[in-house]
PDB file of C-alpha atoms in Angstrom:
ATOM      1  CA  MET E 556     -25.383  14.237 128.461  1.00 47.00           C
ATOM      2  CA  PRO E 557     -22.520  13.195 126.243  1.00 47.00           C
ATOM      3  CA  GLN E 558     -22.562  14.348 122.584  1.00 47.00           C
ATOM      4  CA  ARG E 559     -22.109  12.028 119.590  1.00 50.00           C
ATOM      5  CA  VAL E 560     -18.977  12.305 117.624  1.00 47.00           C
ATOM      6  CA  ILE E 561     -19.809  12.501 113.903  1.00 48.00           C
ATOM      7  CA  ASP E 562     -17.272  11.145 111.475  1.00 55.00           C
ATOM      8  CA  ALA E 563     -17.015  13.817 108.806  1.00 55.00           C
ATOM      9  CA  ARG E 564     -15.423  11.548 106.197  1.00 58.00           C
ATOM     10  CA  ALA E 565     -18.157   8.892 106.457  1.00 58.00           C
ATOM     11  CA  LEU E 566     -20.836  11.542 106.218  1.00 54.00           C
ATOM     12  CA  TRP E 567     -19.236  13.002 103.106  1.00 57.00           C
ATOM     13  CA  GLY E 568     -19.068   9.597 101.443  1.00 61.00           C
ATOM     14  CA  TYR E 569     -22.719   8.943 102.242  1.00 57.00           C
ATOM     15  CA  TYR E 570     -23.907  12.171 100.650  1.00 57.00           C
ATOM     16  CA  THR E 571     -21.703  11.592  97.596  1.00 63.00           C
ATOM     17  CA  ALA E 572     -23.163   8.134  96.966  1.00 61.00           C
ATOM     18  CA  MET E 573     -26.678   9.510  97.348  1.00 62.00           C
ATOM     19  CA  ASN E 574     -25.998  12.253  94.848  1.00 60.00           C
ATOM     20  CA  GLU E 575     -24.612   9.769  92.260  1.00 61.00           C
ATOM     21  CA  ASP E 576     -27.712   7.589  92.554  1.00 59.00           C
ATOM     22  CA  GLU E 577     -29.956  10.592  92.033  1.00 60.00           C
ATOM     23  CA  ILE E 578     -28.026  11.681  88.961  1.00 54.00           C
ATOM     24  CA  LYS E 579     -28.229   8.191  87.348  1.00 58.00           C
ATOM     25  CA  LYS E 580     -31.959   8.003  87.976  1.00 58.00           C
ATOM     26  CA  GLU E 581     -32.511  11.387  86.349  1.00 54.00           C
ATOM     27  CA  GLN E 582     -30.470  10.448  83.278  1.00 54.00           C
ATOM     28  CA  GLY E 583     -32.057   6.957  82.950  1.00 54.00           C
ATOM     29  CA  GLN E 584     -28.739   5.203  83.294  1.00 49.00           C
ATOM     30  CA  GLU E 585     -29.515   2.743  85.986  1.00 49.00           C
ATOM     31  CA  ASP E 586     -27.116  -0.066  86.350  1.00 49.00           C
ATOM     32  CA  ILE E 587     -28.032  -3.145  84.250  1.00 48.00           C
ATOM     33  CA  PRO E 588     -26.989  -6.486  85.616  1.00 50.00           C
ATOM     34  CA  ALA E 589     -24.009  -7.906  83.799  1.00 47.00           C
ATOM     35  CA  ASP E 590     -25.683 -11.269  83.261  1.00 50.00           C
ATOM     36  CA  GLU E 591     -28.472  -9.639  81.147  1.00 48.00           C
ATOM     37  CA  THR E 592     -26.133  -7.999  78.604  1.00 50.00           C
ATOM     38  CA  ALA E 593     -23.507 -10.745  78.257  1.00 51.00           C
ATOM     39  CA  GLN E 594     -23.846 -13.138  75.292  1.00 54.00           C
ATOM     40  CA  SER E 595     -23.239 -16.832  75.507  1.00 55.00           C
ATOM     41  CA  PRO E 596     -20.661 -18.431  73.189  1.00 55.00           C
ATOM     42  CA  ASP E 597     -23.442 -20.172  71.174  1.00 55.00           C
ATOM     43  CA  GLU E 598     -25.294 -16.921  70.550  1.00 58.00           C
ATOM     44  CA  ALA E 599     -22.095 -15.201  69.458  1.00 54.00           C
ATOM     45  CA  ALA E 600     -21.339 -18.088  67.055  1.00 53.00           C
ATOM     46  CA  GLN E 601     -24.861 -17.911  65.549  1.00 57.00           C
ATOM     47  CA  GLN E 602     -24.493 -14.192  64.926  1.00 58.00           C
ATOM     48  CA  GLN E 603     -21.094 -14.646  63.291  1.00 55.00           C
ATOM     49  CA  ALA E 604     -22.033 -17.701  61.166  1.00 50.00           C
ATOM     50  CA  PRO E 605     -23.881 -15.839  58.369  1.00 50.00           C
ATOM     51  CA  ALA E 606     -20.967 -13.442  57.969  1.00 48.00           C
ATOM     52  CA  GLU E 607     -18.627 -16.392  57.430  1.00 50.00           C
ATOM     53  CA  GLU E 608     -20.910 -18.254  54.954  1.00 51.00           C
ATOM     54  CA  THR E 609     -21.814 -15.279  52.774  1.00 54.00           C
ATOM     55  CA  PRO E 610     -18.451 -14.970  50.942  1.00 55.00           C
ATOM     56  CA  GLU E 611     -18.551 -18.661  49.887  1.00 59.00           C
ATOM     57  CA  GLN E 612     -21.564 -18.208  47.580  1.00 66.00           C
ATOM     58  CA  PRO E 613     -19.884 -15.757  45.148  1.00 71.00           C
ATOM     59  CA  VAL E 614     -16.794 -17.969  45.082  1.00 72.00           C
ATOM     60  CA  ASP E 615     -18.832 -21.057  44.134  1.00 81.00           C
ATOM     61  CA  GLU E 616     -20.688 -19.112  41.451  1.00 81.00           C
ATOM     62  CA  LEU E 617     -17.423 -17.822  39.992  1.00 83.00           C
ATOM     63  CA  THR E 618     -15.970 -21.343  39.923  1.00 84.00           C
ATOM     64  CA  LYS E 619     -19.035 -22.698  38.120  1.00 84.00           C
ATOM     65  CA  TRP E 620     -18.912 -20.011  35.423  1.00 86.00           C
ATOM     66  CA  ARG E 621     -15.170 -20.483  35.030  1.00 85.00           C
ATOM     67  CA  GLU E 622     -15.616 -24.230  34.447  1.00 87.00           C
ATOM     68  CA  THR E 623     -18.421 -23.522  31.970  1.00 87.00           C
ATOM     69  CA  ALA E 624     -16.206 -21.088  30.058  1.00 87.00           C
ATOM     70  CA  LEU E 625     -13.323 -23.575  29.915  1.00 88.00           C
ATOM     71  CA  ARG E 626     -15.620 -26.369  28.721  1.00 89.00           C
ATOM     72  CA  THR E 627     -17.127 -24.132  26.042  1.00 89.00           C
ATOM     73  CA  ALA E 628     -13.669 -23.085  24.855  1.00 88.00           C
ATOM     74  CA  ALA E 629     -12.582 -26.745  24.616  1.00 89.00           C
ATOM     75  CA  GLU E 630     -15.697 -27.671  22.633  1.00 90.00           C
ATOM     76  CA  TYR E 631     -15.149 -24.767  20.250  1.00 87.00           C
ATOM     77  CA  ASP E 632     -11.503 -25.782  19.738  1.00 88.00           C
ATOM     78  CA  ASN E 633     -12.564 -29.350  18.908  1.00 90.00           C
ATOM     79  CA  TYR E 634     -15.200 -28.035  16.492  1.00 87.00           C
ATOM     80  CA  ARG E 635     -12.639 -25.800  14.793  1.00 89.00           C
ATOM     81  CA  LYS E 636     -10.187 -28.688  14.389  1.00 88.00           C
ATOM     82  CA  ARG E 637     -12.937 -30.937  13.010  1.00 89.00           C
ATOM     83  CA  CYS E 638     -13.977 -28.288  10.461  1.00 87.00           C
ATOM     84  CA  THR E 639     -10.353 -27.810   9.389  1.00 85.00           C
ATOM     85  CA  LYS E 640      -9.932 -31.557   8.927  1.00 83.00           C
ATOM     86  CA  GLU E 641     -13.166 -31.820   6.929  1.00 81.00           C
ATOM     87  CA  ARG E 642     -12.158 -28.942   4.650  1.00 82.00           C
ATOM     88  CA  ALA E 643      -8.763 -30.536   4.020  1.00 77.00           C
ATOM     89  CA  GLU E 644     -10.444 -33.893   3.352  1.00 78.00           C
ATOM     90  CA  PHE E 645     -12.879 -32.290   0.915  1.00 74.00           C
ATOM     91  CA  ALA E 646     -10.114 -30.467  -0.943  1.00 72.00           C
ATOM     92  CA  LYS E 647      -8.047 -33.660  -1.102  1.00 76.00           C
ATOM     93  CA  TYR E 648     -10.789 -35.736  -2.741  1.00 78.00           C
ATOM     94  CA  ALA E 649     -12.845 -32.984  -4.415  1.00 81.00           C
ATOM     95  CA  ASN E 650     -12.274 -34.450  -7.918  1.00 85.00           C
ATOM     96  CA  GLN E 651     -13.038 -38.053  -7.011  1.00 88.00           C
ATOM     97  CA  GLY E 652     -16.412 -38.124  -8.794  1.00 88.00           C
ATOM     98  CA  LEU E 653     -14.961 -36.608 -11.968  1.00 88.00           C
ATOM     99  CA  LEU E 654     -12.046 -39.041 -11.999  1.00 91.00           C
ATOM    100  CA  GLU E 655     -14.340 -42.045 -11.516  1.00 91.00           C
ATOM    101  CA  GLU E 656     -16.303 -40.989 -14.615  1.00 92.00           C
ATOM    102  CA  LEU E 657     -13.085 -40.427 -16.549  1.00 92.00           C
ATOM    103  CA  LEU E 658     -11.660 -43.910 -15.926  1.00 93.00           C
ATOM    104  CA  PRO E 659     -14.006 -45.744 -18.367  1.00 93.00           C
ATOM    105  CA  VAL E 660     -13.001 -43.243 -21.063  1.00 92.00           C
ATOM    106  CA  ILE E 661      -9.346 -44.069 -20.389  1.00 92.00           C
ATOM    107  CA  ASP E 662     -10.155 -47.802 -20.594  1.00 92.00           C
ATOM    108  CA  ASN E 663     -11.710 -47.383 -24.035  1.00 92.00           C
ATOM    109  CA  PHE E 664      -8.805 -45.218 -25.152  1.00 92.00           C
ATOM    110  CA  GLU E 665      -6.281 -47.891 -24.135  1.00 89.00           C
ATOM    111  CA  MET E 666      -8.283 -50.531 -26.036  1.00 90.00           C
ATOM    112  CA  GLY E 667      -7.983 -48.317 -29.099  1.00 90.00           C
ATOM    113  CA  MET E 668      -4.258 -48.018 -28.430  1.00 90.00           C
ATOM    114  CA  GLN E 669      -3.952 -51.799 -28.556  1.00 88.00           C
ATOM    115  CA  MET E 670      -5.654 -51.893 -31.916  1.00 88.00           C
ATOM    116  CA  ALA E 671      -3.543 -49.008 -33.266  1.00 87.00           C
ATOM    117  CA  GLY E 672      -0.408 -50.698 -31.956  1.00 86.00           C
ATOM    118  CA  GLN E 673      -0.548 -53.182 -34.784  1.00 87.00           C
ATOM    119  CA  ASP E 674       1.072 -50.478 -36.907  1.00 87.00           C
ATOM    120  CA  THR E 675       3.306 -48.389 -34.682  1.00 86.00           C
ATOM    121  CA  SER E 676       4.530 -46.314 -37.615  1.00 88.00           C
ATOM    122  CA  SER E 677       1.081 -44.926 -38.419  1.00 89.00           C
ATOM    123  CA  MET E 678       0.259 -41.344 -37.579  1.00 91.00           C
ATOM    124  CA  ILE E 679      -2.835 -42.526 -35.697  1.00 89.00           C
ATOM    125  CA  TYR E 680      -0.719 -44.515 -33.295  1.00 90.00           C
ATOM    126  CA  VAL E 681       1.776 -41.655 -32.870  1.00 91.00           C
ATOM    127  CA  GLY E 682      -1.002 -39.177 -32.155  1.00 92.00           C
ATOM    128  CA  MET E 683      -2.762 -41.496 -29.693  1.00 92.00           C
ATOM    129  CA  SER E 684       0.549 -42.104 -27.907  1.00 92.00           C
ATOM    130  CA  MET E 685       0.903 -38.373 -27.327  1.00 93.00           C
ATOM    131  CA  VAL E 686      -2.629 -38.155 -25.942  1.00 92.00           C
ATOM    132  CA  GLN E 687      -1.953 -41.155 -23.704  1.00 91.00           C
ATOM    133  CA  LYS E 688       1.064 -39.435 -22.199  1.00 92.00           C
ATOM    134  CA  GLN E 689      -1.000 -36.332 -21.484  1.00 93.00           C
ATOM    135  CA  LEU E 690      -3.683 -38.434 -19.798  1.00 91.00           C
ATOM    136  CA  HIS E 691      -1.128 -40.164 -17.594  1.00 91.00           C
ATOM    137  CA  ALA E 692       0.409 -36.804 -16.641  1.00 93.00           C
ATOM    138  CA  PHE E 693      -3.056 -35.459 -15.782  1.00 92.00           C
ATOM    139  CA  LEU E 694      -3.872 -38.467 -13.577  1.00 92.00           C
ATOM    140  CA  GLU E 695      -0.570 -38.233 -11.745  1.00 91.00           C
ATOM    141  CA  GLY E 696      -1.148 -34.538 -11.136  1.00 91.00           C
ATOM    142  CA  GLN E 697      -4.494 -35.366  -9.521  1.00 90.00           C
ATOM    143  CA  GLY E 698      -2.891 -38.007  -7.300  1.00 91.00           C
ATOM    144  CA  VAL E 699      -4.227 -41.002  -9.259  1.00 94.00           C
ATOM    145  CA  GLN E 700      -1.960 -44.029  -9.489  1.00 93.00           C
ATOM    146  CA  ALA E 701      -2.497 -47.443 -11.059  1.00 93.00           C
ATOM    147  CA  ILE E 702      -2.571 -50.349  -8.594  1.00 95.00           C
ATOM    148  CA  PRO E 703       0.286 -52.757  -9.356  1.00 94.00           C
ATOM    149  CA  CYS E 704      -1.116 -56.183 -10.163  1.00 94.00           C
ATOM    150  CA  GLU E 705       0.357 -59.157 -12.008  1.00 93.00           C
ATOM    151  CA  PRO E 706      -0.824 -62.736 -12.655  1.00 94.00           C
ATOM    152  CA  GLY E 707       0.447 -65.063  -9.963  1.00 93.00           C
ATOM    153  CA  GLN E 708      -0.265 -62.700  -7.072  1.00 94.00           C
ATOM    154  CA  MET E 709      -2.690 -63.669  -4.324  1.00 95.00           C
ATOM    155  CA  PHE E 710      -6.108 -62.093  -4.282  1.00 95.00           C
ATOM    156  CA  ASP E 711      -6.481 -59.134  -1.894  1.00 95.00           C
ATOM    157  CA  HIS E 712     -10.069 -58.083  -1.205  1.00 92.00           C
ATOM    158  CA  ASN E 713      -8.843 -54.583  -0.310  1.00 94.00           C
ATOM    159  CA  LEU E 714      -7.498 -53.991  -3.831  1.00 95.00           C
ATOM    160  CA  HIS E 715      -8.992 -56.641  -6.122  1.00 96.00           C
ATOM    161  CA  GLU E 716     -12.454 -57.628  -7.285  1.00 95.00           C
ATOM    162  CA  ALA E 717     -12.898 -61.232  -8.465  1.00 95.00           C
ATOM    163  CA  ILE E 718     -15.190 -61.268 -11.512  1.00 94.00           C
ATOM    164  CA  MET E 719     -14.951 -65.017 -12.003  1.00 93.00           C
ATOM    165  CA  SER E 720     -12.879 -68.047 -11.011  1.00 92.00           C
ATOM    166  CA  GLU E 721     -11.405 -70.842 -13.116  1.00 92.00           C
ATOM    167  CA  PRO E 722      -9.929 -74.256 -12.296  1.00 91.00           C
ATOM    168  CA  SER E 723      -6.178 -74.172 -12.070  1.00 89.00           C
ATOM    169  CA  ASP E 724      -3.278 -76.103 -10.685  1.00 90.00           C
ATOM    170  CA  ARG E 725      -2.309 -72.968  -8.769  1.00 91.00           C
ATOM    171  CA  PRO E 726      -3.380 -72.354  -5.178  1.00 91.00           C
ATOM    172  CA  GLU E 727      -6.893 -71.131  -4.627  1.00 92.00           C
ATOM    173  CA  GLY E 728      -7.140 -67.336  -4.750  1.00 92.00           C
ATOM    174  CA  THR E 729      -4.213 -66.891  -7.135  1.00 94.00           C
ATOM    175  CA  ILE E 730      -4.796 -64.206  -9.759  1.00 95.00           C
ATOM    176  CA  LEU E 731      -4.837 -65.775 -13.226  1.00 95.00           C
ATOM    177  CA  ARG E 732      -5.743 -62.835 -15.462  1.00 94.00           C
ATOM    178  CA  ILE E 733      -6.404 -59.108 -15.176  1.00 94.00           C
ATOM    179  CA  LEU E 734      -9.580 -57.892 -16.849  1.00 94.00           C
ATOM    180  CA  ARG E 735      -9.456 -54.215 -15.914  1.00 94.00           C
ATOM    181  CA  ARG E 736      -6.883 -52.062 -14.216  1.00 94.00           C
ATOM    182  CA  GLY E 737      -7.518 -50.522 -10.817  1.00 95.00           C
ATOM    183  CA  PHE E 738      -6.559 -47.093  -9.498  1.00 96.00           C
ATOM    184  CA  ARG E 739      -5.921 -45.426  -6.173  1.00 94.00           C
ATOM    185  CA  LEU E 740      -6.605 -41.750  -5.423  1.00 93.00           C
ATOM    186  CA  LYS E 741      -3.865 -40.737  -2.998  1.00 89.00           C
ATOM    187  CA  ASP E 742      -4.486 -43.088  -0.041  1.00 87.00           C
ATOM    188  CA  ARG E 743      -8.070 -43.995  -1.047  1.00 91.00           C
ATOM    189  CA  LEU E 744      -9.196 -46.796  -3.368  1.00 94.00           C
ATOM    190  CA  LEU E 745     -10.679 -45.244  -6.492  1.00 94.00           C
ATOM    191  CA  ARG E 746     -11.437 -48.459  -8.387  1.00 95.00           C
ATOM    192  CA  PRO E 747     -10.455 -52.067  -7.627  1.00 96.00           C
ATOM    193  CA  VAL E 748      -8.652 -54.303 -10.085  1.00 96.00           C
ATOM    194  CA  ASN E 749     -10.995 -56.738 -11.849  1.00 96.00           C
ATOM    195  CA  VAL E 750      -9.354 -60.164 -11.943  1.00 96.00           C
ATOM    196  CA  VAL E 751      -9.925 -63.837 -12.591  1.00 96.00           C
ATOM    197  CA  THR E 752      -8.841 -66.083  -9.734  1.00 95.00           C
ATOM    198  CA  ALA E 753      -8.004 -69.763  -9.379  1.00 94.00           C
ATOM    199  CA  ALA E 754     -10.758 -71.860  -7.855  1.00 90.00           C
ATOM    200  CA  ALA E 755     -10.393 -74.884  -5.635  1.00 77.00           C
ATOM    201  CA  PRO E 756     -11.057 -78.196  -7.418  1.00 69.00           C
ATOM    202  CA  GLU E 757     -13.936 -79.070  -5.054  1.00 63.00           C
ATOM    203  CA  GLN E 758     -15.617 -75.711  -5.674  1.00 55.00           C
ATOM    204  CA  GLN E 759     -15.245 -76.005  -9.448  1.00 51.00           C
ATOM    205  CA  ASN E 760     -16.750 -79.537  -9.462  1.00 54.00           C
ATOM    206  CA  ALA E 761     -19.718 -78.330  -7.442  1.00 54.00           C
ATOM    207  CA  GLU E 762     -20.272 -75.473  -9.903  1.00 56.00           C
ATOM    208  CA  ASP E 763     -20.094 -77.863 -12.887  1.00 57.00           C
ATOM    209  CA  LYS E 764     -22.684 -80.222 -11.344  1.00 57.00           C
ATOM    210  CA  ALA E 765     -24.996 -77.312 -10.576  1.00 55.00           C
TER     211      ALA E 765
END
């Protein structure tokens, strides 16, 4: 009876494969199909999405606080400039109330000067002239200036106050007489000039009939 010829190399490979399978089973490292562990592109994108969005939140918060800080700084700068302007305005016109009360006193003093001027050699007139110069120097030092006004000028409602009107051959609104001088405090009107203006003939006739 003929004997089988056993291939030694095939037998060795068979036993080796069997031994490797036994070792994997004992260690619990059975082969896992590749399709169960692989991730699809969508799943990988979902897992990576939160990691990409997380850094944007701190950046947005920082931008918001930065804009708030810049806006607050701008508002504070505007407030500081406004306070500086108000302080300068107050200092510029701080004596306005006092000067307004002083003007009637100056008016009465000048009326007395006109009466004393009838005798310019008297000591009363000389003394009042000295006081008048001091008053004018004081007003100029405070920034008070008389408003130039002469008969024949046209009435300006920004500088003049019409106390009454009279018929005249001059154009309507022409200043005929000056009743009281006006003054300006720096660039602000302190007191308008009181004047008498020329009235239109039609207006004067209507007033006479009334």
